[in-house]
XYZ file of C-alpha atoms in Angstrom:
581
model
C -2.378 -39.256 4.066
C -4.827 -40.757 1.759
C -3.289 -39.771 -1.703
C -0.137 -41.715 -0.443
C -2.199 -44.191 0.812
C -4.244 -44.717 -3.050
C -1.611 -43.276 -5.226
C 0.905 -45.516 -4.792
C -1.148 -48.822 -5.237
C -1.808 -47.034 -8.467
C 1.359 -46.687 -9.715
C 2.389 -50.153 -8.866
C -0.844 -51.249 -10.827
C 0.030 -49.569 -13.580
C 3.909 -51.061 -14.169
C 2.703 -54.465 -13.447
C -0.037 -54.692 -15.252
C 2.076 -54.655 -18.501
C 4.192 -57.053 -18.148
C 1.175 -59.846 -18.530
C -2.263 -58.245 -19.179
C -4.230 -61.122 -18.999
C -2.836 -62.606 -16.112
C -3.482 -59.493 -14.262
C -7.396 -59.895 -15.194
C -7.531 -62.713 -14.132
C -6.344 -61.633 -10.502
C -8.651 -60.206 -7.631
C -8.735 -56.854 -7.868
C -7.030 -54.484 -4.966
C -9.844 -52.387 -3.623
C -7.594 -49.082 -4.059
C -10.463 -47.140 -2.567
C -12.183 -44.179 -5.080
C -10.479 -41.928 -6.743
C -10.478 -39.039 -9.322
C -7.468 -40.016 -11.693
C -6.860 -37.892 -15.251
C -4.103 -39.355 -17.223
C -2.319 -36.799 -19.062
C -0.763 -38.492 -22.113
C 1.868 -36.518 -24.570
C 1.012 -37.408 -28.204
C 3.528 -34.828 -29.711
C 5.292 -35.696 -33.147
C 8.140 -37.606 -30.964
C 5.749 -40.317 -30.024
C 5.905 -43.135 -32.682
C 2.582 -44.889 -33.500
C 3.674 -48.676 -31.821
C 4.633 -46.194 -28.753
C 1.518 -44.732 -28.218
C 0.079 -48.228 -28.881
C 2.249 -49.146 -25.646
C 0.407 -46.203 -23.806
C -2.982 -47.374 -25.216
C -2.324 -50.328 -23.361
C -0.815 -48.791 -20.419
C -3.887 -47.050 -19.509
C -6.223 -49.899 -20.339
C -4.259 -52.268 -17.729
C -4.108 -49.591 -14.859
C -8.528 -49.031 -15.543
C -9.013 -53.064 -15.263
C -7.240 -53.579 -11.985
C -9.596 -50.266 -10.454
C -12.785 -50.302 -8.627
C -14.298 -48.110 -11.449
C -17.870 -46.346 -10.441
C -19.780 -42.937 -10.052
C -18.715 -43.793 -5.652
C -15.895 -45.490 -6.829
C -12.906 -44.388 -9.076
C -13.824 -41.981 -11.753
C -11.267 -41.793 -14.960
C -10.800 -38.982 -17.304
C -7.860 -38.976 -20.299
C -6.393 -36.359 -21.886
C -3.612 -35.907 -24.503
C -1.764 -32.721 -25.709
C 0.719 -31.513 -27.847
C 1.033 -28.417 -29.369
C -2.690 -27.819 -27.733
C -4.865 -29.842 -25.701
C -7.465 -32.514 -26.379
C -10.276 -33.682 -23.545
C -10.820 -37.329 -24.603
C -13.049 -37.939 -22.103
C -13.829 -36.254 -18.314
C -14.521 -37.799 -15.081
C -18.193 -38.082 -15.895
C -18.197 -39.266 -19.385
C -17.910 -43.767 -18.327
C -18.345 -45.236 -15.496
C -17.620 -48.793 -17.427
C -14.133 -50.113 -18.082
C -15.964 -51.513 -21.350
C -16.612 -47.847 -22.698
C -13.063 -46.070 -21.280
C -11.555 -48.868 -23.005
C -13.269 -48.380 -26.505
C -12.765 -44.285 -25.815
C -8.982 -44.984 -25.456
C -8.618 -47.443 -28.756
C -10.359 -44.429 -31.124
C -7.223 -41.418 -29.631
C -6.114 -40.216 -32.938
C -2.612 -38.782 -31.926
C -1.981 -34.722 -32.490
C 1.829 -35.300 -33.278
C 2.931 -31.610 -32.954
C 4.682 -29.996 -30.215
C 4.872 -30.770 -26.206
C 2.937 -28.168 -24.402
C 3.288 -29.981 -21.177
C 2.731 -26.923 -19.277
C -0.612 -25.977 -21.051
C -1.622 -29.562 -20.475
C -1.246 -29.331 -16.718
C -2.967 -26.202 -16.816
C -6.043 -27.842 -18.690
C -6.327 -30.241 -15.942
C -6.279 -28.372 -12.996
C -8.625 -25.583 -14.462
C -11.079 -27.950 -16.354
C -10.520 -31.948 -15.511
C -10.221 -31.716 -12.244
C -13.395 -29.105 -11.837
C -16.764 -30.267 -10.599
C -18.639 -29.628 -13.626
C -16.252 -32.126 -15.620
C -17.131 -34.833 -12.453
C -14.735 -34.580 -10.030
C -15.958 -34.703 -6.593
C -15.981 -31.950 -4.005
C -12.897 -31.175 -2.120
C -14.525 -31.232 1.079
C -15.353 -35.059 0.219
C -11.648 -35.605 0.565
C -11.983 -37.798 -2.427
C -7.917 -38.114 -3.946
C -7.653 -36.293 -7.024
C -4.533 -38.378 -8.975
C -2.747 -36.925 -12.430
C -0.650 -39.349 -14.089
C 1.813 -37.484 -16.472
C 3.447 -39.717 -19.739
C 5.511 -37.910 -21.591
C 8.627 -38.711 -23.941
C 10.356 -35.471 -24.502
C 11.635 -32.120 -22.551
C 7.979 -29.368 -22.676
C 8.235 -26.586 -24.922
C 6.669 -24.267 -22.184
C 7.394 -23.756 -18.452
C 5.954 -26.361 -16.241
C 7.413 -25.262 -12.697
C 4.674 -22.585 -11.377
C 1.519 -24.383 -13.075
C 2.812 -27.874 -11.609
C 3.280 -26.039 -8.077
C -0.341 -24.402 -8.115
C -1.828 -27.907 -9.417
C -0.149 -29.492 -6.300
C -1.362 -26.274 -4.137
C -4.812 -27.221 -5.435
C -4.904 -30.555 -3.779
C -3.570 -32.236 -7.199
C -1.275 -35.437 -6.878
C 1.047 -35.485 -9.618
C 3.111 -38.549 -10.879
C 5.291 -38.030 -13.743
C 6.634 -40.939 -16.169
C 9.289 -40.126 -18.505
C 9.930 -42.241 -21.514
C 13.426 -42.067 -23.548
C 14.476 -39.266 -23.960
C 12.193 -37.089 -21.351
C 13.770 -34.812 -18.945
C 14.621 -35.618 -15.141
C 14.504 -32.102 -14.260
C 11.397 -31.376 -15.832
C 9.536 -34.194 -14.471
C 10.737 -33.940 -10.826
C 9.375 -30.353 -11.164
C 5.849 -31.684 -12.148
C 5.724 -34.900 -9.618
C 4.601 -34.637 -6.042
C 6.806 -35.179 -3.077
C 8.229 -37.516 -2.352
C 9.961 -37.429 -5.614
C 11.372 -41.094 -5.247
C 8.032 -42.120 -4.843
C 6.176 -40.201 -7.805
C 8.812 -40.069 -10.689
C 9.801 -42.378 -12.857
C 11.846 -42.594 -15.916
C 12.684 -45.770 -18.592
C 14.944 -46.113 -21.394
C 12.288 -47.332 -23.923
C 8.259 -48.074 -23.998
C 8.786 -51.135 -24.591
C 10.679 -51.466 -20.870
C 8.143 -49.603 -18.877
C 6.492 -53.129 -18.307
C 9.189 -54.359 -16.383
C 8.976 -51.501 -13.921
C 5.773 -53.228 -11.749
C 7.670 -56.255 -10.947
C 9.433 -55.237 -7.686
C 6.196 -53.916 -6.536
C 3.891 -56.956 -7.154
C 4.065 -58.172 -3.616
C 3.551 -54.965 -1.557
C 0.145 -54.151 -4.133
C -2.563 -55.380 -1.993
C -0.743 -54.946 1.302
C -3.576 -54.289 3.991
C -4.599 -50.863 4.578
C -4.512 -50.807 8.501
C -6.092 -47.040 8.935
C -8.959 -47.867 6.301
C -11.330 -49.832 8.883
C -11.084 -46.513 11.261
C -10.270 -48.601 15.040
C -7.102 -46.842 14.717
C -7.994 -44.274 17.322
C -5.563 -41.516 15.450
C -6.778 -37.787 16.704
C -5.603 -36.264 13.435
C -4.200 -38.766 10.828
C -3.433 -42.020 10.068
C -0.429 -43.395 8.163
C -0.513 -46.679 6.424
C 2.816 -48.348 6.874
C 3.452 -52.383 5.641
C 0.461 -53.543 7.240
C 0.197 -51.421 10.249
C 0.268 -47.932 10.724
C 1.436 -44.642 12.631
C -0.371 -41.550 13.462
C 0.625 -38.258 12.788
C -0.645 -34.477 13.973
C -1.207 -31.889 11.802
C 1.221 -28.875 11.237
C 1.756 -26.983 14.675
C 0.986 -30.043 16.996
C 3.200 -32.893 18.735
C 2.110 -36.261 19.167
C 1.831 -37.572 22.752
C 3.463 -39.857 24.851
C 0.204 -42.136 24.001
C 1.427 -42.050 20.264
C -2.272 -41.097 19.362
C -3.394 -38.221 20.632
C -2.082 -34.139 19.793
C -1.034 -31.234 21.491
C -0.265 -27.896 20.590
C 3.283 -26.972 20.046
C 3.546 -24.203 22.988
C 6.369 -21.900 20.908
C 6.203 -20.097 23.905
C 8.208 -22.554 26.036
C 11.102 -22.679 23.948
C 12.332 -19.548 26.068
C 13.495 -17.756 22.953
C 10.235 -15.262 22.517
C 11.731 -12.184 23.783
C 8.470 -10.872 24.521
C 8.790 -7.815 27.250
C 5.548 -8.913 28.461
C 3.562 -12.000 27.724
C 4.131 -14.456 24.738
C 0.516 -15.710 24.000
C 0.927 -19.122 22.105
C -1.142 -20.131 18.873
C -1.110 -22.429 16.559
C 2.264 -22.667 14.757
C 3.820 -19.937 16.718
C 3.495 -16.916 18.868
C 2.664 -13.098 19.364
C 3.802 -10.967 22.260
C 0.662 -9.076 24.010
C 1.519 -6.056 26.345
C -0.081 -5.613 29.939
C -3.000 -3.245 30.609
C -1.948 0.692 29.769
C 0.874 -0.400 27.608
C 1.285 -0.122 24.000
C 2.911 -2.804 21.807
C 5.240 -1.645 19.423
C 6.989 -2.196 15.900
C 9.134 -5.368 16.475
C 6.440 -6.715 18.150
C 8.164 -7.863 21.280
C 8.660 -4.282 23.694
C 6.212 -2.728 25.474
C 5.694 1.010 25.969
C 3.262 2.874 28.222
C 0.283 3.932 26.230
C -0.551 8.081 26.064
C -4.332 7.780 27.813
C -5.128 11.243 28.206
C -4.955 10.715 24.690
C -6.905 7.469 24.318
C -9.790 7.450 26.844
C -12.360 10.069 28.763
C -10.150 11.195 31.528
C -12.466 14.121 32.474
C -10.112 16.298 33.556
C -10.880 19.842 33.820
C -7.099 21.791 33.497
C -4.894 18.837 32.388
C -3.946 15.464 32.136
C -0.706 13.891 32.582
C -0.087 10.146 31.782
C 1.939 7.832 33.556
C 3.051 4.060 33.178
C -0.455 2.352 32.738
C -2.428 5.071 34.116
C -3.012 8.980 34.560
C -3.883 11.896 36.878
C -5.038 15.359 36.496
C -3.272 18.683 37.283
C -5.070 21.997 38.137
C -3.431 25.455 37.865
C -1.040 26.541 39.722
C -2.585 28.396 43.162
C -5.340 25.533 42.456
C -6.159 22.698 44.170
C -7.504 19.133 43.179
C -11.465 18.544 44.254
C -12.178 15.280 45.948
C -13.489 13.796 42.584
C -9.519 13.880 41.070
C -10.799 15.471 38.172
C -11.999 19.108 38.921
C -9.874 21.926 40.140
C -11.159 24.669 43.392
C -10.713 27.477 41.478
C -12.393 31.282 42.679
C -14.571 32.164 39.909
C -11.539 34.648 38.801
C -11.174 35.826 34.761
C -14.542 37.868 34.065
C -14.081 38.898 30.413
C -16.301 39.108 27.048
C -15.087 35.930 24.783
C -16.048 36.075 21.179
C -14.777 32.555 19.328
C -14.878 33.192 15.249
C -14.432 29.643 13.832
C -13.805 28.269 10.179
C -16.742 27.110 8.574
C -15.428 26.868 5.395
C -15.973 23.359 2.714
C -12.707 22.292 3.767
C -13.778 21.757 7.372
C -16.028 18.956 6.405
C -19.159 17.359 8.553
C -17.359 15.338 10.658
C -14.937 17.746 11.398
C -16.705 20.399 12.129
C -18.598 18.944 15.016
C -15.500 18.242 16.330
C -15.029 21.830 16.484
C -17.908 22.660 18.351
C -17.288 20.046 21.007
C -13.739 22.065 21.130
C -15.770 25.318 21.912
C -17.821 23.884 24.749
C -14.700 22.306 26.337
C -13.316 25.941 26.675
C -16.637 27.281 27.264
C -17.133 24.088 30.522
C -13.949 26.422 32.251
C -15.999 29.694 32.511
C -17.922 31.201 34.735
C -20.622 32.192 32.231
C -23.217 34.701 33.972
C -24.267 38.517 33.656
C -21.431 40.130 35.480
C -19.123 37.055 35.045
C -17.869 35.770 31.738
C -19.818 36.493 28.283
C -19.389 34.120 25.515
C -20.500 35.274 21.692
C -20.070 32.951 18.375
C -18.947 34.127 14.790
C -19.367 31.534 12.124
C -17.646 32.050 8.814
C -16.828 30.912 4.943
C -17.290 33.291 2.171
C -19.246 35.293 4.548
C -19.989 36.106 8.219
C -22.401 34.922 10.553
C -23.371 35.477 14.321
C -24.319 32.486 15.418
C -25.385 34.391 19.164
C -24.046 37.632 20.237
C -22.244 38.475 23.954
C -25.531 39.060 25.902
C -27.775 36.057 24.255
C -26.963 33.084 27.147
C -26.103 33.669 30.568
C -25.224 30.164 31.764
C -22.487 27.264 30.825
C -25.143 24.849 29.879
C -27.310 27.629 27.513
C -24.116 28.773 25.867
C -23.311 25.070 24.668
C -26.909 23.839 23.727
C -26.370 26.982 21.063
C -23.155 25.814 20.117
C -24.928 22.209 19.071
C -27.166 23.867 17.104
C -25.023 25.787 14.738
C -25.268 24.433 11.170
C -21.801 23.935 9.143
C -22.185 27.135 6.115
C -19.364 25.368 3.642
C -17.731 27.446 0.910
C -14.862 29.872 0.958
C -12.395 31.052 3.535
C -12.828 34.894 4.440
C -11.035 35.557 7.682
C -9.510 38.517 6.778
C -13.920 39.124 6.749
C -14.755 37.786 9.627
C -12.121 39.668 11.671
C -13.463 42.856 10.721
C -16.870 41.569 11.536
C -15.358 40.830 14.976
C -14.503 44.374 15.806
C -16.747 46.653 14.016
C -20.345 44.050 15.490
C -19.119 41.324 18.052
C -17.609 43.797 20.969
C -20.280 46.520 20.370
C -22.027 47.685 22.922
C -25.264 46.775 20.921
C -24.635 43.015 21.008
C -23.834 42.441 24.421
C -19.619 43.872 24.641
C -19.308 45.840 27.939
C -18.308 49.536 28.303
C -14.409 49.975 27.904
C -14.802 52.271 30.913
C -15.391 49.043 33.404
C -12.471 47.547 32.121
C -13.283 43.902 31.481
C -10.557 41.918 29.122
C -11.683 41.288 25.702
C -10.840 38.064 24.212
C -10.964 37.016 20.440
C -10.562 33.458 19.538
C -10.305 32.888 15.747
C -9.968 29.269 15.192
C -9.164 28.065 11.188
C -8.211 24.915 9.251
C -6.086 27.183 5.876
C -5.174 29.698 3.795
C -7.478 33.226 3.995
C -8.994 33.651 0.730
C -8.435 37.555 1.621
C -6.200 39.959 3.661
C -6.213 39.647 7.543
C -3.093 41.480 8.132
C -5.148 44.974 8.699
C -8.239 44.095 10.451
C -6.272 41.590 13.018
C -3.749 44.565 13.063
C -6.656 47.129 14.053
C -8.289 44.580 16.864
C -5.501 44.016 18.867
C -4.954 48.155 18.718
C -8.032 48.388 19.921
C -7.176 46.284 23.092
C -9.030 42.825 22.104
C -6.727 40.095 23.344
C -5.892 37.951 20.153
C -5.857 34.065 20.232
C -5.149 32.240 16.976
C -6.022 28.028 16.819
C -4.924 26.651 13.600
C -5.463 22.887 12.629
C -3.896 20.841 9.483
C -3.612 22.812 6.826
C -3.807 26.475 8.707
C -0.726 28.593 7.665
C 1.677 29.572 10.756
C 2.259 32.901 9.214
C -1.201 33.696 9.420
C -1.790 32.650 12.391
C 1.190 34.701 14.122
C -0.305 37.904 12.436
C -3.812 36.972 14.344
C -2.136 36.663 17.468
C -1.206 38.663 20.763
C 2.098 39.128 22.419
C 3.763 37.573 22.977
C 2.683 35.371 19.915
C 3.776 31.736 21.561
C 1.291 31.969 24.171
C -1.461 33.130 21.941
C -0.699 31.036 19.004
C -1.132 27.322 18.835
C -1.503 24.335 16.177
C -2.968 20.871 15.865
C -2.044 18.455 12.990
C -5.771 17.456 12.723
C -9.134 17.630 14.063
C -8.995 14.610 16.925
C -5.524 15.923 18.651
C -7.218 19.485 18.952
C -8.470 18.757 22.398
C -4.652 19.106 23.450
C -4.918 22.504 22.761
C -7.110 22.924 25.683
C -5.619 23.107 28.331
C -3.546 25.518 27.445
C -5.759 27.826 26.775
C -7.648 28.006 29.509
C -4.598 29.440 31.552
C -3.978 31.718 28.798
C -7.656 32.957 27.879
C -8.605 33.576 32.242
C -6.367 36.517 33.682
C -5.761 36.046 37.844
C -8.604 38.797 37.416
C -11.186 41.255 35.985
C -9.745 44.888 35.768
C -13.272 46.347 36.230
C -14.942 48.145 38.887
C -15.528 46.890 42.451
C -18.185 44.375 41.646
C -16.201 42.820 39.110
C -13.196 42.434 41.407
C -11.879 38.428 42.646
C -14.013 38.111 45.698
C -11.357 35.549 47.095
C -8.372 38.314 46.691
C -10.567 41.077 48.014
C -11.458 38.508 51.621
C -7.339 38.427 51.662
C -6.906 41.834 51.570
C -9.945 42.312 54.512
C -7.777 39.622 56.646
C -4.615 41.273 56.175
C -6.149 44.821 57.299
C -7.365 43.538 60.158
C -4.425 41.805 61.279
C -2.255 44.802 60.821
C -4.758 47.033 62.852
C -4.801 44.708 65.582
C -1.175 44.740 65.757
C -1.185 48.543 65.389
C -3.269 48.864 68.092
C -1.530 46.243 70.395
C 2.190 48.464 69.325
C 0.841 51.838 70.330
C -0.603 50.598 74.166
C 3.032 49.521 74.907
C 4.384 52.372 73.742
C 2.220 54.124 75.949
C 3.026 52.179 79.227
C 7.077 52.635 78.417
C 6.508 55.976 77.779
C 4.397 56.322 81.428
C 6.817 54.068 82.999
C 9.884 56.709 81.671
C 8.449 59.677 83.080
C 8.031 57.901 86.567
C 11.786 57.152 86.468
C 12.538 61.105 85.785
C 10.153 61.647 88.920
C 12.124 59.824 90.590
C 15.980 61.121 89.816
C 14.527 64.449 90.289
C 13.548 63.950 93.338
C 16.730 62.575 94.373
């Protein structure tokens, strides 16, 4: 608003001032308000010396009619052709007595016209603070006035546009045989109001006539009762106000709103449209996920994104989920755990990767994965026994089958295992599985009471060395093979780890945080219905089942043979009787 409102007195100051220079100092000066104005003057080869004598004076008529002042309009000038020339900045005068004597010693360049270069110059050096231009935040109008008499040897389209992006107001006057096209690219809009072009210097002093009456018109926004919420428009003595991109002005012509986009009914949102300023953006309900065109809605996975808790599985549904037990199981009144007998007694040895290509971070993730299968156990002396085989380029036992005898024991252990790094033996720590792990010696229970052993090998790549034998010789020697692989683990490898039937003891994560998916499914897989061991060892809740059912059938054993006996009492009464007869 305010470089319309100053600019354009400007201009008409300039055109009228030459057609009778000492009439016009002789006026009252318009109070044009304070500006920053750089003229940018073309001295090329084109310019004859009685022409720039016209734009001497040109530039010495526009500086007397101006409030000149360090608070009041600061001038710089300067002139290019083939290269630029600073004849003086915004802080050189502050005296029309000294810009004018500045102006009379210009010594034209007469080479090219570098027009481009020149606008350059004066956005990245006349118009900076350190050559005197005020702040932007002061909101101070920072004016260019382009002469030129030729078409520019250089492109002035882009640096013209990023002058103007920089808060630069650019008028462009074209003299004889300058280029329409290349000075409405330079000028500000609106291009009616900030280009001009003349036939000859010595006409350019007619141009200010038709403006001399509308020069000092009264600027109605400048004594600030105009009560305008955003701007004010000067406009032939009175004025308009105007809101700023993305607002409508109200029925009281002052105030502003903003623009609700989201009541022109064309949004599409599936959900809510959520209005801002100069537009829109769709937002999904609670549980639902927004999704690549921005507008539809889709239930979000939040087993996947939040602490469900449940103990066998959770299944999502539309803005919410629910746990599942196992199948003979039911839910507990907390919806989370499942009322499960204390079934599955078996020695569980996990071997996990511990090799560099883990890393940190990933590796704790790992052991939170071994105490969410470890929370499903019943860990105890006669129940389940849990062991831990760490390994890289070697083998290590982190705590053997008989060291803890509780959940919460095995699991402290498991957060105090230190990542080892290096290389990726498995083919190693397999062997170290068989031949230590399930020995007697470290806690493995006698093959004669039967008790499942489990092996859980869990790795993140390629074996450095052979696992084909050792996996081969553990499964032959009856351990139950589970194989977890995660991002780069090979499938092939993992298969030849594995039990049969390989999909249910074979399983695969693309990386570390999706590996609690896995799970689930192996609990069902890793706790038979029961132990195969002696007596003791035996499903107490299947062994109260089979008690009931004995019972039962005795009773009705029992119950059968007393009626046989009365029918067969009652039969030999009848034959009494017919041989009697």
């Amino acid at each position: 608003m305010m470089k319309l409102l100053y600019a354009a007195p400007l201009l008409l100051l300039a055109f009228t001032a030459l057609e009778a220079r000492p009439k016009i100092l002789g006026t009252t000066k318009c109070k044009t308000g304070p500006l920053d104005i750089v003229f940018v003057i073309d001295s090329s080869r084109s310019v004859r010396p009685f022409e720039f004598e016209t734009m001497r004076r040109f530039m010495i008529d526009i500086i007397h009619n101006l409030d000149i002042g360090p608070n009041a309009t600061r001038v710089g000038v300067i002139q290019y052709s083939s290269q630029v020339q600073n004849v003086f900045s915004l802080k050189s005068f502050f005296t029309r007595a000294d810009m004018e004597k500045a102006i009379n010693a210009i010594v034209p360049l007469a080479q090219g016209t570098m027009t481009g270069l020149a606008i350059q110059y004066a956005m990245n050096v006349a118009f900076t603070t350190q050559e005197g231009a005020r702040p932007l935040h002061k909101k101070i109008p920072r004016v260019a006035v382009i002469v030129t008499d030729g078409r520019p040897q250089d492109r002035v389209t882009d640096v013209a546009a990023q002058a103007r992006a920089a808060g630069i107001e650019i008028y462009a006057v074209g003299v004889q045989r300058a280029d329409m096209n290349s000075l409405r690219a330079m000028a500000s809009p609106p291009l009616e109001e900030h280009v001009f072009l003349v036939e000859s210097f010595d006409l350019i002093q007619q141009f200010g006539k038709q403006f001399q009456d509308k020069l000092c018109v009264i600027d109605a926004c400048a004594d600030g009762r105009h009560g305008c919420e955003h701007q004010c428009v000067s406009s032939l003595g009175s004025y308009i106000c105007r809101c700023r991109t993305g607002y409508q002005l109200n029925q009281d012509k002052k105030t502003c709103s903003m623009i609700n986009f989201c009541n022109f009914g064309n949004h599409s949102c599936q959900h809510d449209c959520v209005n801002i300023l100069n537009g829109y953006y769709c937002r999904c309900h609670d549980g639902y996920t927004l999704q690549a065109d921005g507008k539809s809605c889709q239930a979000s996975d939040l087993c996947n994104s939040v602490e469900h808790g449940c103990e066998f599985k959770c299944v999502s549904t539309a803005g919410s989920y629910h746990c599942l037990c196992p199948e003979g199981q039911q839910l507990q009144a907390d919806k989370k755990t499942c009322n499960k007998c204390k079934a599955g007694h078996i020695d569980l040895v996990l071997v996990i990767d511990g090799s560099k290509s883990v890393r940190p971070q990933n590796f704790e993730l790992v052991k939170q994965f071994v105490n969410q299968i470890v929370d499903f156990l019943d860990v105890s002396p006669h129940g389940t026994r849990v062991g831990l085989v760490q390994y890289s380029s070697r083998v290590r036992t982190e705590f053997p089958l008989n060291k803890y005898t509780t959940v919460a024991d095995v699991k402290k252990a498991v957060q105090r295992v230190q990542y080892m790094e290096k290389g990726t033996m498995t083919g190693l720590a397999l062997k170290h599985m068989l031949e230590h792990s399930f020995s007697e010696a470290e806690g493995a229970r006698p093959l004669s009471q039967n008790v499942p052993r489990v092996g859980l090998v869990f790795t993140d790549g390629r074996s450095q060395d052979d696992i084909s034998e050792w996996a081969r010789r553990a499964k032959e020697s009856g351990i139950t093979m589970f194989a977890v692989g995660v991002g780069k683990a090979v499938e092939e490898e993992l298969r030849a780890i594995a039990s049969e039937p390989v999909d249910q003891h074979f399983s695969y994560s693309a990386d570390f945080n999706t590996m609690t998916n896995i799970v689930d499914n192996l609990k069902v897989n890793i706790c038979p219905e029961e132990g195969k061991g002696e007596t003791e060892f035996r499903n107490p809740c299947e062994c109260e089942a089979l008690v009931q059912f004995q019972t039962n059938s005795l009773a009705i054993l029992e119950d059968l043979t007393d009626k046989i006996a009365q029918m067969t009492a009652r039969i030999d009464q009848l034959e009494n009787q017919v041989g009697r007869k």
